């Protein structure tokens, strides 16, 4: 699903504009990261895309159409447990499908299918979702929207309170949703290193305006602009720059530092 945002403005009554003249195209079947300082308008922008807020001015188009079917969008909250309403994981998974008029005769199969996608065992179905670990809760939140198969997935600070192992599992899951299931994905996060590993494009917001956007490598290597808005480049890019400055070895752009180390050995030996 391609999203086109044209001349978008948003404000609450008797307040200054939170978003001003935002023009943006979020391409279909890619992962887009939205970054920026606190209060820059990131959450407001995705809530408008999700349909939770209406712009004061401007339009949002989904595949060139202004109206969107709610079941085409899945929104994962920053705290996944805040979006749980049921007493068991099974009921929670079924809830989203029922609300979106999913065919009930294949409901049980669909539950098992989405659990397999997020790599959880069926034994979890009888648990209370509020008792799950942070990693399990995040996976169940994703599974709950996969029940009705949205075209667009929005994630707000998705790896908050996750350990490194869980973050790696999350990265693999999101990449699979893009590559195997052709999802369009938007991620808001302060974790620049995470975004560098997972996204294709990046949008930098500040005070409600887009100040930088494009391919992740072009955005993240612009350290001057990032620092201007209180952000640091990903560690892998800072490492690459240090190697160039100290050793005179120019490396390509990589998602992982381990890949850069391999490139150094190739250049040296």
PDB file of C-alpha atoms in Angstrom:
ATOM      1  CA  UNK A   1       0.000   0.000   0.000  1.00  0.00           C
ATOM      2  CA  UNK A   2       1.439   3.345  -1.067  1.00  0.00           C
ATOM      3  CA  UNK A   3       0.605   6.350   1.108  1.00  0.00           C
ATOM      4  CA  UNK A   4       0.662   9.870  -0.302  1.00  0.00           C
ATOM      5  CA  UNK A   5       0.485  12.833   2.072  1.00  0.00           C
ATOM      6  CA  UNK A   6      -0.140  16.255   0.525  1.00  0.00           C
ATOM      7  CA  UNK A   7       0.046  19.681   2.217  1.00  0.00           C
ATOM      8  CA  UNK A   8      -0.827  18.226   5.612  1.00  0.00           C
ATOM      9  CA  UNK A   9      -1.474  20.476   8.610  1.00  0.00           C
ATOM     10  CA  UNK A  10      -2.685  19.528  12.068  1.00  0.00           C
ATOM     11  CA  UNK A  11      -3.348  21.392  15.303  1.00  0.00           C
ATOM     12  CA  UNK A  12      -5.638  21.211  18.296  1.00  0.00           C
ATOM     13  CA  UNK A  13      -7.948  24.184  18.922  1.00  0.00           C
ATOM     14  CA  UNK A  14      -6.194  27.268  20.318  1.00  0.00           C
ATOM     15  CA  UNK A  15      -2.760  25.658  19.972  1.00  0.00           C
ATOM     16  CA  UNK A  16       0.129  25.994  17.549  1.00  0.00           C
ATOM     17  CA  UNK A  17       0.429  23.637  14.607  1.00  0.00           C
ATOM     18  CA  UNK A  18       1.864  20.217  15.453  1.00  0.00           C
ATOM     19  CA  UNK A  19       2.343  19.379  11.750  1.00  0.00           C
ATOM     20  CA  UNK A  20       2.908  21.980   9.030  1.00  0.00           C
ATOM     21  CA  UNK A  21       2.942  21.499   5.261  1.00  0.00           C
ATOM     22  CA  UNK A  22       3.941  17.834   5.391  1.00  0.00           C
ATOM     23  CA  UNK A  23       4.392  16.281   1.950  1.00  0.00           C
ATOM     24  CA  UNK A  24       5.487  12.672   1.856  1.00  0.00           C
ATOM     25  CA  UNK A  25       5.210   9.475  -0.166  1.00  0.00           C
ATOM     26  CA  UNK A  26       5.562   6.218   1.755  1.00  0.00           C
ATOM     27  CA  UNK A  27       6.222   3.587  -0.861  1.00  0.00           C
ATOM     28  CA  UNK A  28       4.489   0.251  -1.004  1.00  0.00           C
ATOM     29  CA  UNK A  29       6.113  -2.922   0.395  1.00  0.00           C
ATOM     30  CA  UNK A  30       9.014  -1.186   2.117  1.00  0.00           C
ATOM     31  CA  UNK A  31       9.857  -0.377   5.737  1.00  0.00           C
ATOM     32  CA  UNK A  32       9.917   3.336   6.599  1.00  0.00           C
ATOM     33  CA  UNK A  33      11.397   4.672   9.826  1.00  0.00           C
ATOM     34  CA  UNK A  34      10.187   7.964  11.311  1.00  0.00           C
ATOM     35  CA  UNK A  35      12.628   9.710  13.644  1.00  0.00           C
ATOM     36  CA  UNK A  36      12.916  13.054  15.385  1.00  0.00           C
ATOM     37  CA  UNK A  37      13.197  14.728  18.790  1.00  0.00           C
ATOM     38  CA  UNK A  38      10.397  14.413  21.344  1.00  0.00           C
ATOM     39  CA  UNK A  39       7.494  16.625  20.347  1.00  0.00           C
ATOM     40  CA  UNK A  40       8.449  16.655  16.673  1.00  0.00           C
ATOM     41  CA  UNK A  41       5.054  15.306  15.530  1.00  0.00           C
ATOM     42  CA  UNK A  42       5.931  11.654  14.885  1.00  0.00           C
ATOM     43  CA  UNK A  43       3.026  10.104  16.795  1.00  0.00           C
ATOM     44  CA  UNK A  44       0.564  12.682  15.478  1.00  0.00           C
ATOM     45  CA  UNK A  45       1.587  11.856  11.909  1.00  0.00           C
ATOM     46  CA  UNK A  46       1.023   8.117  12.272  1.00  0.00           C
ATOM     47  CA  UNK A  47      -2.265   8.684  14.088  1.00  0.00           C
ATOM     48  CA  UNK A  48      -3.424  10.684  11.069  1.00  0.00           C
ATOM     49  CA  UNK A  49      -2.257   7.931   8.725  1.00  0.00           C
ATOM     50  CA  UNK A  50      -4.106   5.401  10.900  1.00  0.00           C
ATOM     51  CA  UNK A  51      -7.266   7.507  10.807  1.00  0.00           C
ATOM     52  CA  UNK A  52      -7.332   8.228  14.551  1.00  0.00           C
ATOM     53  CA  UNK A  53      -6.938  11.961  13.858  1.00  0.00           C
ATOM     54  CA  UNK A  54      -8.232  14.140  11.044  1.00  0.00           C
ATOM     55  CA  UNK A  55      -5.963  16.810   9.532  1.00  0.00           C
ATOM     56  CA  UNK A  56      -6.955  20.461   9.694  1.00  0.00           C
ATOM     57  CA  UNK A  57      -5.819  20.781   6.095  1.00  0.00           C
ATOM     58  CA  UNK A  58      -4.393  18.480   3.449  1.00  0.00           C
ATOM     59  CA  UNK A  59      -5.114  14.935   2.378  1.00  0.00           C
ATOM     60  CA  UNK A  60      -3.847  11.406   2.882  1.00  0.00           C
ATOM     61  CA  UNK A  61      -4.231   8.932   0.019  1.00  0.00           C
ATOM     62  CA  UNK A  62      -3.937   5.165   0.223  1.00  0.00           C
ATOM     63  CA  UNK A  63      -3.097   3.717  -3.196  1.00  0.00           C
ATOM     64  CA  UNK A  64      -4.337   7.056  -4.623  1.00  0.00           C
ATOM     65  CA  UNK A  65      -7.701   6.811  -2.810  1.00  0.00           C
ATOM     66  CA  UNK A  66      -8.571   9.038   0.166  1.00  0.00           C
ATOM     67  CA  UNK A  67     -10.795   6.531   1.976  1.00  0.00           C
ATOM     68  CA  UNK A  68      -9.238   3.567   3.765  1.00  0.00           C
ATOM     69  CA  UNK A  69     -10.792   0.353   5.021  1.00  0.00           C
ATOM     70  CA  UNK A  70      -9.862   0.121   8.746  1.00  0.00           C
ATOM     71  CA  UNK A  71      -8.931  -3.544   8.372  1.00  0.00           C
ATOM     72  CA  UNK A  72      -6.192  -2.552   5.918  1.00  0.00           C
ATOM     73  CA  UNK A  73      -4.206  -0.959   8.784  1.00  0.00           C
ATOM     74  CA  UNK A  74      -2.749  -2.634  11.860  1.00  0.00           C
ATOM     75  CA  UNK A  75      -1.390  -0.412  14.660  1.00  0.00           C
ATOM     76  CA  UNK A  76       0.920  -1.805  17.358  1.00  0.00           C
ATOM     77  CA  UNK A  77       1.061   0.343  20.498  1.00  0.00           C
ATOM     78  CA  UNK A  78       4.279   1.306  22.267  1.00  0.00           C
ATOM     79  CA  UNK A  79       3.138  -0.822  25.222  1.00  0.00           C
ATOM     80  CA  UNK A  80       1.562  -3.859  23.570  1.00  0.00           C
ATOM     81  CA  UNK A  81      -0.366  -4.871  26.691  1.00  0.00           C
ATOM     82  CA  UNK A  82      -2.370  -1.643  26.467  1.00  0.00           C
ATOM     83  CA  UNK A  83      -4.144  -3.013  23.405  1.00  0.00           C
ATOM     84  CA  UNK A  84      -5.239  -6.288  25.012  1.00  0.00           C
ATOM     85  CA  UNK A  85      -8.894  -6.666  26.060  1.00  0.00           C
ATOM     86  CA  UNK A  86      -9.441 -10.406  26.451  1.00  0.00           C
ATOM     87  CA  UNK A  87      -8.846 -12.926  29.234  1.00  0.00           C
ATOM     88  CA  UNK A  88      -6.882 -15.371  27.080  1.00  0.00           C
ATOM     89  CA  UNK A  89      -4.487 -15.073  24.154  1.00  0.00           C
ATOM     90  CA  UNK A  90      -6.854 -17.169  22.017  1.00  0.00           C
ATOM     91  CA  UNK A  91      -9.755 -14.800  22.676  1.00  0.00           C
ATOM     92  CA  UNK A  92      -7.482 -11.825  21.981  1.00  0.00           C
ATOM     93  CA  UNK A  93      -6.449 -13.234  18.600  1.00  0.00           C
ATOM     94  CA  UNK A  94     -10.028 -14.073  17.687  1.00  0.00           C
ATOM     95  CA  UNK A  95     -11.249 -10.599  18.676  1.00  0.00           C
ATOM     96  CA  UNK A  96      -9.497  -8.714  15.881  1.00  0.00           C
ATOM     97  CA  UNK A  97     -10.673 -11.189  13.281  1.00  0.00           C
ATOM     98  CA  UNK A  98     -14.287 -11.030  14.468  1.00  0.00           C
ATOM     99  CA  UNK A  99     -14.329  -7.224  14.552  1.00  0.00           C
ATOM    100  CA  UNK A 100     -13.067  -7.192  10.976  1.00  0.00           C
ATOM    101  CA  UNK A 101     -15.590  -9.808   9.797  1.00  0.00           C
ATOM    102  CA  UNK A 102     -13.076 -12.568   9.204  1.00  0.00           C
ATOM    103  CA  UNK A 103     -14.583 -15.891   8.108  1.00  0.00           C
ATOM    104  CA  UNK A 104     -15.329 -17.689  11.368  1.00  0.00           C
ATOM    105  CA  UNK A 105     -15.286 -21.189   9.855  1.00  0.00           C
ATOM    106  CA  UNK A 106     -11.497 -20.965   9.424  1.00  0.00           C
ATOM    107  CA  UNK A 107     -10.800 -19.032  12.616  1.00  0.00           C
ATOM    108  CA  UNK A 108      -9.002 -21.841  14.485  1.00  0.00           C
ATOM    109  CA  UNK A 109      -6.687 -22.495  11.553  1.00  0.00           C
ATOM    110  CA  UNK A 110      -5.942 -18.787  11.236  1.00  0.00           C
ATOM    111  CA  UNK A 111      -5.003 -18.594  14.930  1.00  0.00           C
ATOM    112  CA  UNK A 112      -2.476 -21.409  14.516  1.00  0.00           C
ATOM    113  CA  UNK A 113      -1.152 -19.866  11.288  1.00  0.00           C
ATOM    114  CA  UNK A 114      -0.386 -16.480  12.874  1.00  0.00           C
ATOM    115  CA  UNK A 115       1.233 -18.125  15.882  1.00  0.00           C
ATOM    116  CA  UNK A 116       3.523 -19.950  13.482  1.00  0.00           C
ATOM    117  CA  UNK A 117       4.415 -16.665  11.768  1.00  0.00           C
ATOM    118  CA  UNK A 118       5.474 -15.044  15.064  1.00  0.00           C
ATOM    119  CA  UNK A 119       7.126 -18.291  16.234  1.00  0.00           C
ATOM    120  CA  UNK A 120       5.050 -18.985  19.343  1.00  0.00           C
ATOM    121  CA  UNK A 121       3.700 -22.361  20.473  1.00  0.00           C
ATOM    122  CA  UNK A 122      -0.032 -23.040  20.736  1.00  0.00           C
ATOM    123  CA  UNK A 123       0.351 -23.621  24.486  1.00  0.00           C
ATOM    124  CA  UNK A 124       0.335 -19.834  24.881  1.00  0.00           C
ATOM    125  CA  UNK A 125      -3.313 -19.642  23.787  1.00  0.00           C
ATOM    126  CA  UNK A 126      -4.722 -20.328  27.266  1.00  0.00           C
ATOM    127  CA  UNK A 127      -2.562 -17.713  28.997  1.00  0.00           C
ATOM    128  CA  UNK A 128      -3.785 -14.315  30.118  1.00  0.00           C
ATOM    129  CA  UNK A 129      -2.146 -11.826  27.692  1.00  0.00           C
ATOM    130  CA  UNK A 130      -1.364  -9.452  30.566  1.00  0.00           C
ATOM    131  CA  UNK A 131       0.912 -12.101  32.137  1.00  0.00           C
ATOM    132  CA  UNK A 132       3.091 -12.498  29.040  1.00  0.00           C
ATOM    133  CA  UNK A 133       6.714 -11.391  28.870  1.00  0.00           C
ATOM    134  CA  UNK A 134       7.430  -8.185  26.939  1.00  0.00           C
ATOM    135  CA  UNK A 135       8.678 -10.208  23.972  1.00  0.00           C
ATOM    136  CA  UNK A 136       5.653 -12.535  23.959  1.00  0.00           C
ATOM    137  CA  UNK A 137       3.270  -9.601  24.316  1.00  0.00           C
ATOM    138  CA  UNK A 138       4.844  -7.852  21.323  1.00  0.00           C
ATOM    139  CA  UNK A 139       4.539 -11.009  19.222  1.00  0.00           C
ATOM    140  CA  UNK A 140       0.908 -11.543  20.247  1.00  0.00           C
ATOM    141  CA  UNK A 141       0.107  -7.899  19.430  1.00  0.00           C
ATOM    142  CA  UNK A 142       1.550  -8.440  15.961  1.00  0.00           C
ATOM    143  CA  UNK A 143      -0.245 -11.785  15.638  1.00  0.00           C
ATOM    144  CA  UNK A 144      -3.552 -10.124  16.581  1.00  0.00           C
ATOM    145  CA  UNK A 145      -3.393  -7.741  13.634  1.00  0.00           C
ATOM    146  CA  UNK A 146      -2.128 -10.451  11.293  1.00  0.00           C
ATOM    147  CA  UNK A 147      -5.399 -12.260  12.018  1.00  0.00           C
ATOM    148  CA  UNK A 148      -7.141  -9.868   9.630  1.00  0.00           C
ATOM    149  CA  UNK A 149      -4.145  -9.468   7.285  1.00  0.00           C
ATOM    150  CA  UNK A 150      -3.687  -5.666   7.019  1.00  0.00           C
ATOM    151  CA  UNK A 151      -1.774  -4.163   4.106  1.00  0.00           C
ATOM    152  CA  UNK A 152      -0.122  -1.520   6.316  1.00  0.00           C
ATOM    153  CA  UNK A 153       1.482  -2.154   9.717  1.00  0.00           C
ATOM    154  CA  UNK A 154       2.408   0.747  12.029  1.00  0.00           C
ATOM    155  CA  UNK A 155       4.655   0.161  15.047  1.00  0.00           C
ATOM    156  CA  UNK A 156       5.327   2.743  17.760  1.00  0.00           C
ATOM    157  CA  UNK A 157       8.647   2.174  19.624  1.00  0.00           C
ATOM    158  CA  UNK A 158       8.335  -1.581  18.992  1.00  0.00           C
ATOM    159  CA  UNK A 159      11.468  -2.744  20.815  1.00  0.00           C
ATOM    160  CA  UNK A 160      10.991  -0.723  24.002  1.00  0.00           C
ATOM    161  CA  UNK A 161      11.872  -2.923  27.020  1.00  0.00           C
ATOM    162  CA  UNK A 162      13.061  -5.810  24.833  1.00  0.00           C
ATOM    163  CA  UNK A 163      16.425  -7.499  25.408  1.00  0.00           C
ATOM    164  CA  UNK A 164      18.952  -7.958  22.584  1.00  0.00           C
ATOM    165  CA  UNK A 165      17.796 -11.509  21.756  1.00  0.00           C
ATOM    166  CA  UNK A 166      14.178 -10.367  21.510  1.00  0.00           C
ATOM    167  CA  UNK A 167      15.210  -7.399  19.358  1.00  0.00           C
ATOM    168  CA  UNK A 168      16.966  -9.736  16.922  1.00  0.00           C
ATOM    169  CA  UNK A 169      13.846 -11.916  16.750  1.00  0.00           C
ATOM    170  CA  UNK A 170      11.735  -8.826  16.126  1.00  0.00           C
ATOM    171  CA  UNK A 171      14.000  -7.686  13.274  1.00  0.00           C
ATOM    172  CA  UNK A 172      13.734 -11.079  11.566  1.00  0.00           C
ATOM    173  CA  UNK A 173       9.946 -11.080  11.987  1.00  0.00           C
ATOM    174  CA  UNK A 174       9.439  -7.596  10.528  1.00  0.00           C
ATOM    175  CA  UNK A 175      11.749  -8.300   7.590  1.00  0.00           C
ATOM    176  CA  UNK A 176       9.810 -11.488   6.895  1.00  0.00           C
ATOM    177  CA  UNK A 177       6.505  -9.609   6.931  1.00  0.00           C
ATOM    178  CA  UNK A 178       7.891  -7.272   4.294  1.00  0.00           C
ATOM    179  CA  UNK A 179       9.681  -9.800   2.111  1.00  0.00           C
ATOM    180  CA  UNK A 180       7.355 -12.801   2.294  1.00  0.00           C
ATOM    181  CA  UNK A 181       3.982 -11.149   2.900  1.00  0.00           C
ATOM    182  CA  UNK A 182       4.550  -7.846   1.039  1.00  0.00           C
ATOM    183  CA  UNK A 183       3.549  -5.594   3.924  1.00  0.00           C
ATOM    184  CA  UNK A 184       4.098  -1.857   3.980  1.00  0.00           C
ATOM    185  CA  UNK A 185       5.547  -1.049   7.408  1.00  0.00           C
ATOM    186  CA  UNK A 186       6.059   2.210   9.310  1.00  0.00           C
ATOM    187  CA  UNK A 187       8.178   2.267  12.466  1.00  0.00           C
ATOM    188  CA  UNK A 188       8.596   5.114  14.949  1.00  0.00           C
ATOM    189  CA  UNK A 189      11.632   4.636  17.158  1.00  0.00           C
ATOM    190  CA  UNK A 190      14.367   6.484  19.033  1.00  0.00           C
ATOM    191  CA  UNK A 191      16.574   3.411  18.529  1.00  0.00           C
ATOM    192  CA  UNK A 192      18.618   4.571  15.545  1.00  0.00           C
ATOM    193  CA  UNK A 193      20.732   1.413  15.501  1.00  0.00           C
ATOM    194  CA  UNK A 194      17.609  -0.742  15.287  1.00  0.00           C
ATOM    195  CA  UNK A 195      16.191   1.337  12.449  1.00  0.00           C
ATOM    196  CA  UNK A 196      19.464   1.165  10.549  1.00  0.00           C
ATOM    197  CA  UNK A 197      19.229  -2.637  10.597  1.00  0.00           C
ATOM    198  CA  UNK A 198      15.617  -2.884   9.550  1.00  0.00           C
ATOM    199  CA  UNK A 199      14.274   0.051   7.515  1.00  0.00           C
ATOM    200  CA  UNK A 200      14.642   0.988   3.854  1.00  0.00           C
ATOM    201  CA  UNK A 201      13.785   4.694   4.044  1.00  0.00           C
ATOM    202  CA  UNK A 202      13.901   7.273   6.836  1.00  0.00           C
ATOM    203  CA  UNK A 203      11.910  10.438   7.546  1.00  0.00           C
ATOM    204  CA  UNK A 204      13.306  13.000  10.021  1.00  0.00           C
ATOM    205  CA  UNK A 205      10.717  15.291  11.601  1.00  0.00           C
ATOM    206  CA  UNK A 206      11.373  18.408  13.666  1.00  0.00           C
ATOM    207  CA  UNK A 207       8.748  20.806  14.996  1.00  0.00           C
ATOM    208  CA  UNK A 208       6.134  19.294  12.715  1.00  0.00           C
ATOM    209  CA  UNK A 209       8.116  19.598   9.490  1.00  0.00           C
ATOM    210  CA  UNK A 210      10.110  17.129   7.423  1.00  0.00           C
ATOM    211  CA  UNK A 211      13.744  18.229   7.479  1.00  0.00           C
ATOM    212  CA  UNK A 212      15.306  15.127   5.891  1.00  0.00           C
ATOM    213  CA  UNK A 213      14.044  12.036   4.076  1.00  0.00           C
ATOM    214  CA  UNK A 214      15.287   9.353   1.738  1.00  0.00           C
ATOM    215  CA  UNK A 215      17.215   6.103   1.595  1.00  0.00           C
ATOM    216  CA  UNK A 216      18.428   5.125   5.065  1.00  0.00           C
ATOM    217  CA  UNK A 217      22.092   5.292   4.066  1.00  0.00           C
ATOM    218  CA  UNK A 218      21.738   8.822   2.685  1.00  0.00           C
ATOM    219  CA  UNK A 219      19.879  10.012   5.802  1.00  0.00           C
ATOM    220  CA  UNK A 220      22.021   8.283   8.412  1.00  0.00           C
ATOM    221  CA  UNK A 221      25.351   9.343   6.908  1.00  0.00           C
ATOM    222  CA  UNK A 222      24.254  13.007   7.151  1.00  0.00           C
ATOM    223  CA  UNK A 223      25.676  13.263  10.659  1.00  0.00           C
ATOM    224  CA  UNK A 224      25.676  17.069  10.598  1.00  0.00           C
ATOM    225  CA  UNK A 225      21.904  17.273  10.168  1.00  0.00           C
ATOM    226  CA  UNK A 226      21.241  14.461  12.631  1.00  0.00           C
ATOM    227  CA  UNK A 227      23.347  16.122  15.325  1.00  0.00           C
ATOM    228  CA  UNK A 228      21.597  19.438  14.700  1.00  0.00           C
ATOM    229  CA  UNK A 229      18.390  17.788  15.909  1.00  0.00           C
ATOM    230  CA  UNK A 230      19.948  15.921  18.818  1.00  0.00           C
ATOM    231  CA  UNK A 231      20.436  12.585  17.064  1.00  0.00           C
ATOM    232  CA  UNK A 232      23.554  10.483  16.518  1.00  0.00           C
ATOM    233  CA  UNK A 233      24.270   8.377  13.419  1.00  0.00           C
ATOM    234  CA  UNK A 234      24.046   4.595  13.823  1.00  0.00           C
ATOM    235  CA  UNK A 235      27.084   3.013  15.487  1.00  0.00           C
ATOM    236  CA  UNK A 236      27.923   1.091  12.314  1.00  0.00           C
ATOM    237  CA  UNK A 237      28.297   4.340  10.343  1.00  0.00           C
ATOM    238  CA  UNK A 238      30.327   6.007  13.102  1.00  0.00           C
ATOM    239  CA  UNK A 239      32.585   2.936  13.121  1.00  0.00           C
ATOM    240  CA  UNK A 240      32.990   3.124   9.340  1.00  0.00           C
ATOM    241  CA  UNK A 241      33.919   6.810   9.554  1.00  0.00           C
ATOM    242  CA  UNK A 242      36.462   6.101  12.317  1.00  0.00           C
ATOM    243  CA  UNK A 243      38.120   3.413  10.176  1.00  0.00           C
ATOM    244  CA  UNK A 244      38.357   5.863   7.280  1.00  0.00           C
ATOM    245  CA  UNK A 245      39.827   8.644   9.460  1.00  0.00           C
ATOM    246  CA  UNK A 246      42.352   6.486  11.340  1.00  0.00           C
ATOM    247  CA  UNK A 247      43.261   3.801   8.804  1.00  0.00           C
ATOM    248  CA  UNK A 248      42.401   5.406   5.491  1.00  0.00           C
ATOM    249  CA  UNK A 249      40.199   2.442   4.573  1.00  0.00           C
ATOM    250  CA  UNK A 250      36.973   3.442   2.834  1.00  0.00           C
ATOM    251  CA  UNK A 251      34.228   0.942   3.547  1.00  0.00           C
ATOM    252  CA  UNK A 252      30.807   0.517   2.012  1.00  0.00           C
ATOM    253  CA  UNK A 253      27.617   0.941   4.003  1.00  0.00           C
ATOM    254  CA  UNK A 254      26.576  -2.101   5.986  1.00  0.00           C
ATOM    255  CA  UNK A 255      23.772  -2.922   8.403  1.00  0.00           C
ATOM    256  CA  UNK A 256      26.018  -4.794  10.865  1.00  0.00           C
ATOM    257  CA  UNK A 257      29.431  -3.911  12.355  1.00  0.00           C
ATOM    258  CA  UNK A 258      30.518  -7.561  11.929  1.00  0.00           C
ATOM    259  CA  UNK A 259      30.117  -7.129   8.164  1.00  0.00           C
ATOM    260  CA  UNK A 260      32.319  -4.023   8.302  1.00  0.00           C
ATOM    261  CA  UNK A 261      35.004  -5.944  10.186  1.00  0.00           C
ATOM    262  CA  UNK A 262      34.989  -8.550   7.416  1.00  0.00           C
ATOM    263  CA  UNK A 263      35.425  -5.744   4.873  1.00  0.00           C
ATOM    264  CA  UNK A 264      38.428  -4.428   6.830  1.00  0.00           C
ATOM    265  CA  UNK A 265      40.121  -7.829   6.685  1.00  0.00           C
ATOM    266  CA  UNK A 266      39.441  -8.039   2.967  1.00  0.00           C
ATOM    267  CA  UNK A 267      41.070  -4.632   2.443  1.00  0.00           C
ATOM    268  CA  UNK A 268      44.034  -5.384   4.704  1.00  0.00           C
ATOM    269  CA  UNK A 269      44.754  -8.937   3.577  1.00  0.00           C
TER     270      UNK A 269
END
